[in-house]
mmCIF file of C-alpha atoms in Angstrom:
data_model
loop_
_atom_site.group_PDB
_atom_site.id
_atom_site.type_symbol
_atom_site.label_atom_id
_atom_site.label_comp_id
_atom_site.label_asym_id
_atom_site.label_seq_id
_atom_site.Cartn_x
_atom_site.Cartn_y
_atom_site.Cartn_z
ATOM 1 C CA MET A 13 -41.396 -58.410 64.771
ATOM 2 C CA VAL A 14 -43.417 -55.590 65.073
ATOM 3 C CA ALA A 15 -41.657 -53.473 67.734
ATOM 4 C CA TYR A 16 -38.283 -54.247 65.565
ATOM 5 C CA ALA A 17 -39.796 -53.693 62.115
ATOM 6 C CA GLU A 18 -40.878 -50.285 62.699
ATOM 7 C CA GLY A 19 -37.681 -49.111 64.836
ATOM 8 C CA GLU A 20 -35.531 -50.091 61.635
ATOM 9 C CA ALA A 21 -38.370 -47.952 59.793
ATOM 10 C CA ARG A 22 -37.371 -44.817 62.190
ATOM 11 C CA ARG A 23 -33.835 -45.050 61.551
ATOM 12 C CA ALA A 24 -34.041 -45.381 57.895
ATOM 13 C CA MET A 25 -35.850 -41.815 58.101
ATOM 14 C CA SER A 26 -33.373 -40.569 60.299
ATOM 15 C CA ARG A 27 -30.718 -41.488 57.671
ATOM 16 C CA SER A 28 -32.426 -39.749 54.472
ATOM 17 C CA ASP A 29 -33.426 -36.824 56.592
ATOM 18 C CA GLU A 30 -30.164 -36.596 57.197
ATOM 19 C CA GLU A 31 -28.861 -37.352 53.878
ATOM 20 C CA GLU A 32 -31.667 -34.092 52.544
ATOM 21 C CA MET A 33 -29.967 -32.080 55.203
ATOM 22 C CA ASP A 34 -26.518 -32.268 54.044
ATOM 23 C CA PHE A 35 -27.700 -32.280 50.111
ATOM 24 C CA GLY A 36 -28.931 -29.032 51.010
ATOM 25 C CA GLY A 37 -26.341 -27.844 52.896
ATOM 26 C CA PHE A 38 -24.511 -28.854 49.742
ATOM 27 C CA SER A 39 -26.421 -27.326 47.662
ATOM 28 C CA ARG A 40 -26.542 -24.388 49.238
ATOM 29 C CA PHE A 41 -22.932 -23.756 49.496
ATOM 30 C CA ASP A 42 -22.684 -24.009 45.751
ATOM 31 C CA SER A 43 -24.541 -21.146 44.989
ATOM 32 C CA ARG A 44 -22.564 -18.886 47.502
ATOM 33 C CA SER A 45 -19.567 -20.621 45.477
ATOM 34 C CA SER A 46 -21.328 -19.854 42.372
ATOM 35 C CA SER A 47 -22.418 -16.518 43.216
ATOM 36 C CA ALA A 48 -18.617 -15.086 43.659
ATOM 37 C CA GLY A 49 -17.020 -17.007 41.075
ATOM 38 C CA ASN A 50 -20.017 -14.257 39.172
ATOM 39 C CA SER A 51 -18.191 -11.277 41.469
ATOM 40 C CA GLU A 52 -14.835 -12.196 40.476
ATOM 41 C CA LEU A 53 -15.674 -12.525 37.041
ATOM 42 C CA GLU A 54 -17.360 -9.437 37.105
ATOM 43 C CA SER A 55 -14.354 -7.907 38.358
ATOM 44 C CA TRP A 56 -11.627 -9.151 36.151
ATOM 45 C CA GLN A 57 -14.022 -8.259 32.987
ATOM 46 C CA GLU A 58 -13.907 -5.060 34.706
ATOM 47 C CA GLU A 59 -9.523 -5.132 35.174
ATOM 48 C CA ASP A 60 -9.527 -5.919 31.335
ATOM 49 C CA GLU A 61 -11.948 -2.841 30.113
ATOM 50 C CA SER A 62 -9.591 -0.672 31.929
ATOM 51 C CA SER A 63 -5.995 -2.535 30.990
ATOM 52 C CA GLU A 64 -8.190 -2.175 27.489
ATOM 53 C CA GLY A 65 -8.606 1.418 27.877
ATOM 54 C CA GLU A 66 -4.999 2.456 28.914
ATOM 55 C CA VAL A 67 -3.926 0.065 26.251
ATOM 56 C CA ALA A 68 -5.804 2.342 23.490
ATOM 57 C CA GLN A 69 -4.344 5.771 25.107
ATOM 58 C CA ASP A 70 -0.698 4.704 24.636
ATOM 59 C CA GLU A 71 -1.124 4.026 21.428
ATOM 60 C CA GLN A 72 -2.662 7.498 20.361
ATOM 61 C CA SER A 73 -1.755 9.207 16.432
ATOM 62 C CA ILE A 74 1.430 11.063 16.344
ATOM 63 C CA CYS A 75 1.478 14.108 13.942
ATOM 64 C CA LEU A 76 3.162 13.815 11.619
ATOM 65 C CA ALA A 77 4.522 17.714 12.231
ATOM 66 C CA ASP A 78 5.798 16.620 15.242
ATOM 67 C CA VAL A 79 9.068 14.582 13.880
ATOM 68 C CA ASN A 80 9.103 15.895 10.460
ATOM 69 C CA PRO A 81 12.350 17.582 11.535
ATOM 70 C CA TYR A 82 14.110 14.634 12.393
ATOM 71 C CA ILE A 83 12.932 12.745 9.109
ATOM 72 C CA LEU A 84 13.456 15.966 6.836
ATOM 73 C CA CYS A 85 16.481 17.102 4.180
ATOM 74 C CA PRO A 86 18.005 20.084 5.505
ATOM 75 C CA VAL A 87 19.257 20.053 1.712
ATOM 76 C CA CYS A 88 15.890 19.397 -0.383
ATOM 77 C CA GLY A 89 13.902 19.682 2.707
ATOM 78 C CA GLY A 90 11.960 16.732 1.719
ATOM 79 C CA TYR A 91 11.598 13.254 3.475
ATOM 80 C CA PHE A 92 14.976 11.249 3.608
ATOM 81 C CA ILE A 93 15.892 8.669 0.306
ATOM 82 C CA ASP A 94 18.470 6.768 1.063
ATOM 83 C CA ALA A 95 18.768 8.547 4.227
ATOM 84 C CA THR A 96 23.025 8.817 4.804
ATOM 85 C CA THR A 97 24.499 9.967 7.782
ATOM 86 C CA ILE A 98 27.653 11.888 7.913
ATOM 87 C CA THR A 99 30.274 10.026 10.168
ATOM 88 C CA GLU A 100 32.388 13.060 11.655
ATOM 89 C CA CYS A 101 29.068 14.853 12.935
ATOM 90 C CA LEU A 102 25.964 12.730 12.772
ATOM 91 C CA HIS A 103 24.081 14.714 10.476
ATOM 92 C CA THR A 104 21.749 13.180 7.924
ATOM 93 C CA PHE A 105 20.338 13.862 4.495
ATOM 94 C CA CYS A 106 18.902 12.038 1.158
ATOM 95 C CA LYS A 107 21.760 10.531 0.022
ATOM 96 C CA SER A 108 21.660 11.922 -3.637
ATOM 97 C CA CYS A 109 21.875 15.053 -1.496
ATOM 98 C CA ILE A 110 25.159 14.722 0.126
ATOM 99 C CA VAL A 111 26.444 12.940 -2.803
ATOM 100 C CA LYS A 112 26.099 16.040 -5.168
ATOM 101 C CA HIS A 113 27.140 18.486 -2.447
ATOM 102 C CA PHE A 114 30.622 17.292 -2.234
ATOM 103 C CA ASP A 115 31.005 17.401 -5.681
ATOM 104 C CA TYR A 116 32.117 21.142 -4.662
ATOM 105 C CA SER A 117 32.720 21.028 -0.724
ATOM 106 C CA ASN A 118 34.135 18.024 1.946
ATOM 107 C CA ARG A 119 31.782 20.335 4.730
ATOM 108 C CA CYS A 120 28.570 19.289 6.206
ATOM 109 C CA PRO A 121 25.985 21.082 4.678
ATOM 110 C CA LYS A 122 24.383 21.552 8.074
ATOM 111 C CA CYS A 123 27.374 22.078 10.384
ATOM 112 C CA ASN A 124 30.054 23.029 7.736
ATOM 113 C CA ILE A 125 32.809 20.651 9.729
ATOM 114 C CA ILE A 126 35.249 19.118 7.982
ATOM 115 C CA VAL A 127 34.478 15.795 6.616
ATOM 116 C CA HIS A 128 37.333 14.275 5.158
ATOM 117 C CA GLN A 129 40.065 17.000 3.617
ATOM 118 C CA THR A 130 40.001 14.988 0.160
ATOM 119 C CA GLN A 131 37.564 12.284 0.179
ATOM 120 C CA PRO A 132 34.436 13.546 1.865
ATOM 121 C CA LEU A 133 32.882 10.525 0.497
ATOM 122 C CA TYR A 134 34.420 8.464 2.865
ATOM 123 C CA ASN A 135 33.133 9.234 5.511
ATOM 124 C CA ILE A 136 29.224 8.863 5.698
ATOM 125 C CA ARG A 137 27.076 5.263 5.686
ATOM 126 C CA LEU A 138 23.287 4.384 4.500
ATOM 127 C CA ASP A 139 21.482 4.533 7.500
ATOM 128 C CA ARG A 140 18.649 1.615 6.955
ATOM 129 C CA LYS A 141 16.964 2.051 10.665
ATOM 130 C CA LEU A 142 16.315 5.665 9.967
ATOM 131 C CA GLN A 143 14.830 5.048 6.711
ATOM 132 C CA ASP A 144 12.850 2.192 7.590
ATOM 133 C CA ILE A 145 11.261 4.741 10.771
ATOM 134 C CA VAL A 146 10.628 7.090 7.428
ATOM 135 C CA TYR A 147 9.168 4.761 5.950
ATOM 136 C CA LYS A 148 6.658 3.669 8.694
ATOM 137 C CA LEU A 149 5.460 7.403 8.926
ATOM 138 C CA VAL A 150 4.483 8.390 5.780
ATOM 139 C CA PRO A 151 2.286 6.969 4.185
ATOM 140 C CA ASN A 152 2.555 5.447 0.142
ATOM 141 C CA LEU A 153 6.682 7.528 0.235
ATOM 142 C CA GLU A 154 8.079 3.971 -0.085
ATOM 143 C CA SER A 155 5.615 3.091 -2.892
ATOM 144 C CA SER A 156 6.249 6.315 -5.078
ATOM 145 C CA GLU A 157 9.462 6.074 -4.400
ATOM 146 C CA LYS A 158 10.216 2.798 -5.989
ATOM 147 C CA LYS A 159 7.650 3.388 -8.793
ATOM 148 C CA ARG A 160 9.436 6.791 -9.716
ATOM 149 C CA LEU A 161 12.624 5.313 -9.333
ATOM 150 C CA HIS A 162 11.600 1.994 -12.184
ATOM 151 C CA ASP A 163 10.199 4.640 -14.157
ATOM 152 C CA PHE A 164 13.468 6.109 -14.522
ATOM 153 C CA TYR A 165 14.674 3.127 -15.662
ATOM 154 C CA ARG A 166 12.793 1.877 -17.563
ATOM 155 C CA GLU A 167 12.584 5.368 -19.643
ATOM 156 C CA ARG A 168 15.979 5.480 -20.468
ATOM 157 C CA GLY A 169 16.413 1.482 -21.382
ATOM 158 C CA LEU A 170 18.212 0.400 -18.086
ATOM 159 C CA GLU A 171 17.611 -2.766 -16.369
ATOM 160 C CA VAL A 172 16.022 -2.085 -12.449
ATOM 161 C CA PRO A 173 18.996 -2.341 -9.413
ATOM 162 C CA ARG A 174 17.042 -5.235 -7.193
ATOM 163 C CA PRO A 175 17.722 -4.369 -3.271
ATOM 164 C CA VAL A 176 20.856 -5.299 -1.628
ATOM 165 C CA VAL A 177 20.548 -7.582 0.919
ATOM 166 C CA GLN A 178 23.385 -7.980 3.608
ATOM 167 C CA VAL A 179 24.177 -12.189 4.355
ATOM 168 C CA PRO A 180 25.403 -11.571 8.009
ATOM 169 C CA ASN A 181 29.313 -12.655 8.387
ATOM 170 C CA ASN A 182 28.290 -15.215 11.070
ATOM 171 C CA GLY A 183 32.603 -15.535 11.990
ATOM 172 C CA LYS A 184 33.219 -16.381 8.383
ATOM 173 C CA VAL A 185 35.956 -14.970 6.851
ATOM 174 C CA ASN A 186 35.414 -11.547 5.141
ATOM 175 C CA ARG A 187 33.742 -11.742 2.210
ATOM 176 C CA ILE A 188 36.036 -8.944 0.638
ATOM 177 C CA ARG A 189 39.501 -10.232 1.892
ATOM 178 C CA SER A 190 38.989 -13.975 0.466
ATOM 179 C CA LEU A 191 37.866 -11.830 -2.997
ATOM 180 C CA ASP A 192 40.944 -9.927 -2.521
ATOM 181 C CA LYS A 193 43.678 -13.254 -2.087
ATOM 182 C CA LYS A 194 41.051 -14.382 -4.786
ATOM 183 C CA LEU A 195 42.603 -11.828 -7.413
ATOM 184 C CA ALA A 196 45.589 -11.427 -5.862
ATOM 185 C CA LEU A 197 44.985 -7.878 -5.526
ATOM 186 C CA PRO A 198 47.687 -5.141 -4.816
ATOM 187 C CA MET A 199 48.022 -4.217 -1.682
ATOM 188 C CA VAL A 200 49.216 -0.098 -2.003
ATOM 189 C CA PRO A 201 50.030 0.804 1.800
ATOM 190 C CA LEU A 202 48.125 4.118 1.757
ATOM 191 C CA ASP A 203 51.422 6.351 3.461
ATOM 192 C CA CYS A 204 53.815 5.916 0.099
ATOM 193 C CA PRO A 205 54.435 8.864 -1.651
ATOM 194 C CA SER A 206 54.355 7.836 -5.160
ATOM 195 C CA SER A 207 51.545 5.982 -4.992
ATOM 196 C CA PRO A 208 49.397 6.171 -8.385
ATOM 197 C CA HIS A 209 46.046 5.714 -6.382
ATOM 198 C CA LEU A 210 46.362 8.538 -3.694
ATOM 199 C CA GLU A 211 44.212 11.575 -5.071
ATOM 200 C CA ILE A 212 44.803 15.191 -4.523
ATOM 201 C CA SER A 213 41.295 17.915 -4.212
ATOM 202 C CA LEU A 214 41.938 21.129 -5.885
ATOM 203 C CA VAL A 215 40.671 24.586 -6.416
ATOM 204 C CA LEU A 216 40.651 25.875 -9.685
ATOM 205 C CA GLU A 217 39.859 30.576 -9.589
ATOM 206 C CA PHE A 218 39.053 32.052 -12.466
ATOM 207 C CA ILE A 219 40.893 35.103 -12.677
ATOM 208 C CA GLY A 220 40.345 36.174 -16.261
ATOM 209 C CA ALA A 221 40.906 36.850 -19.404
ATOM 210 C CA ASP A 222 42.806 38.641 -22.013
ATOM 211 C CA LEU A 223 41.424 41.722 -24.478
ATOM 212 C CA GLY A 224 41.004 40.069 -27.393
ATOM 213 C CA VAL A 225 40.547 36.480 -25.624
ATOM 214 C CA GLY A 226 36.488 35.787 -25.768
ATOM 215 C CA ASP A 227 33.502 36.105 -22.926
ATOM 216 C CA TYR A 228 34.648 32.512 -21.039
ATOM 217 C CA LYS A 229 32.932 32.127 -17.933
ATOM 218 C CA PRO A 230 34.647 30.100 -14.825
ATOM 219 C CA LEU A 231 34.465 26.560 -14.523
ATOM 220 C CA GLN A 232 30.923 25.891 -12.981
ATOM 221 C CA LYS A 233 32.377 22.892 -10.713
ATOM 222 C CA LYS A 234 35.606 24.124 -9.344
ATOM 223 C CA TYR A 235 36.007 21.379 -6.866
ATOM 224 C CA ILE A 236 37.886 18.749 -8.332
ATOM 225 C CA ARG A 237 39.986 15.093 -7.549
ATOM 226 C CA VAL A 238 42.784 13.621 -9.914
ATOM 227 C CA SER A 239 45.840 11.651 -8.833
ATOM 228 C CA GLU A 240 48.384 13.031 -6.898
ATOM 229 C CA GLU A 241 51.213 12.149 -10.300
ATOM 230 C CA ALA A 242 48.157 14.130 -12.576
ATOM 231 C CA THR A 243 50.780 17.305 -13.923
ATOM 232 C CA ILE A 244 50.166 21.177 -15.089
ATOM 233 C CA ARG A 245 49.645 19.821 -18.324
ATOM 234 C CA HIS A 246 46.581 17.410 -17.700
ATOM 235 C CA VAL A 247 45.064 20.320 -15.296
ATOM 236 C CA GLU A 248 44.716 22.682 -18.063
ATOM 237 C CA LYS A 249 43.795 20.132 -21.053
ATOM 238 C CA PHE A 250 40.981 20.144 -18.803
ATOM 239 C CA ILE A 251 40.262 23.866 -18.223
ATOM 240 C CA ARG A 252 40.327 23.839 -22.274
ATOM 241 C CA LYS A 253 38.311 20.741 -22.676
ATOM 242 C CA LYS A 254 35.503 22.309 -20.368
ATOM 243 C CA LEU A 255 35.317 25.644 -21.614
ATOM 244 C CA GLU A 256 36.165 24.532 -24.883
ATOM 245 C CA LEU A 257 38.826 27.182 -26.042
ATOM 246 C CA ASP A 258 40.628 28.607 -29.261
ATOM 247 C CA PRO A 259 43.510 27.142 -30.317
ATOM 248 C CA ILE A 260 44.667 31.049 -29.100
ATOM 249 C CA CYS A 261 43.916 30.492 -25.996
ATOM 250 C CA GLN A 262 46.767 30.102 -23.479
ATOM 251 C CA VAL A 263 46.076 28.677 -19.819
ATOM 252 C CA ASP A 264 48.471 30.385 -17.242
ATOM 253 C CA ILE A 265 48.168 28.207 -13.688
ATOM 254 C CA ILE A 266 49.604 29.504 -10.993
ATOM 255 C CA CYS A 267 49.890 28.524 -7.214
ATOM 256 C CA GLY A 268 51.216 31.757 -4.991
ATOM 257 C CA ASN A 269 52.645 34.182 -7.361
ATOM 258 C CA LYS A 270 54.406 31.905 -9.541
ATOM 259 C CA ILE A 271 53.124 30.254 -12.703
ATOM 260 C CA LEU A 272 53.506 26.080 -13.015
ATOM 261 C CA GLU A 273 55.410 24.518 -15.640
ATOM 262 C CA HIS A 274 53.883 22.035 -17.656
ATOM 263 C CA HIS A 275 56.272 18.930 -16.696
ATOM 264 C CA GLN A 276 55.345 19.920 -12.557
ATOM 265 C CA THR A 277 53.514 17.013 -10.642
ATOM 266 C CA LEU A 278 50.757 18.033 -8.296
ATOM 267 C CA ARG A 279 51.994 16.082 -5.547
ATOM 268 C CA HIS A 280 55.238 17.954 -5.576
ATOM 269 C CA ILE A 281 53.454 21.188 -5.835
ATOM 270 C CA ARG A 282 51.428 20.387 -2.346
ATOM 271 C CA SER A 283 55.002 19.895 -0.475
ATOM 272 C CA SER A 284 56.436 22.557 -1.508
ATOM 273 C CA VAL A 285 53.202 24.979 -1.894
ATOM 274 C CA THR A 286 52.968 27.439 1.647
ATOM 275 C CA HIS A 287 50.295 27.303 3.870
ATOM 276 C CA SER A 288 47.739 30.411 2.243
ATOM 277 C CA SER A 289 47.589 27.761 -1.354
ATOM 278 C CA ILE A 290 45.996 25.604 1.013
ATOM 279 C CA ARG A 291 42.300 26.118 2.358
ATOM 280 C CA ASP A 292 40.672 22.856 4.330
ATOM 281 C CA GLY A 293 42.926 20.661 2.423
ATOM 282 C CA LEU A 294 42.491 21.403 -0.917
ATOM 283 C CA LEU A 295 45.123 23.197 -3.515
ATOM 284 C CA ILE A 296 44.510 25.921 -4.776
ATOM 285 C CA LEU A 297 45.871 26.934 -8.313
ATOM 286 C CA HIS A 298 44.238 29.607 -10.125
ATOM 287 C CA TYR A 299 44.022 30.142 -14.038
ATOM 288 C CA GLY A 300 43.914 32.906 -16.634
ATOM 289 C CA LEU A 301 43.495 32.923 -19.943
ATOM 290 C CA VAL A 302 45.334 35.093 -22.717
ATOM 291 C CA ARG A 303 46.237 35.135 -26.208
ATOM 292 C CA SER A 304 49.130 33.247 -28.002
ATOM 293 C CA HIS A 305 51.746 34.882 -29.430
ATOM 294 C CA LYS A 306 52.663 31.094 -31.233
#
């Protein structure tokens, strides 16, 4: 019995030694894995720091002077306000600048290309994406422009216009077409020679005045657009009103080398004149002031 008990005790001690060895081995394995994990964590941190450094280098500030040639209006020299692009040449200007320019010319202010023979405003489009870029690049430009716009309308007692919100079509019928059907608007073909909606562009050149008529200056804006059904009588009345002529003054209107009659329409005149009387699609009329003999 004593020998059996001693044998059991030895076997129990050997099992405990094995468990301690296994536990120690496991502990050593844990220490190695934790050190490996720490080294991996440090490498990850180093990679994160290097990537953050690269992002910081990519996000370097841009000098505004470097992009100024692309966001300045060639007409006024300021930053674009309501950026508007000509579809024929893709040159961009402030909306107010290009609209005012087309009051006396139908050519692009930058490249001198003919935008449209008679209606250059047809070939311009707002560039909202470019305008958003300008507002983001130039500090306080958008807020100052909104304030200036509000002050302009309030000083004149007018209602401040609300911004236009674009609504996507989503495959539905065009709203303009549906409105056209609702109001039953007449559709006049553009090639119809007798259409009253067609307009013609004129250039009114001053050729002088007789002695005793007065010291009159030529029209400030010699480019005008009127219906092609207008007569020379309408053009004469326009000149009289703009120059504030006395009743004793007679206005002679000449095209080429002929004095035009009051009943002649601009459509008839344009169809019968030579190419020398048309410049860039505009009909050239000369006017002079003489003393009336009546």
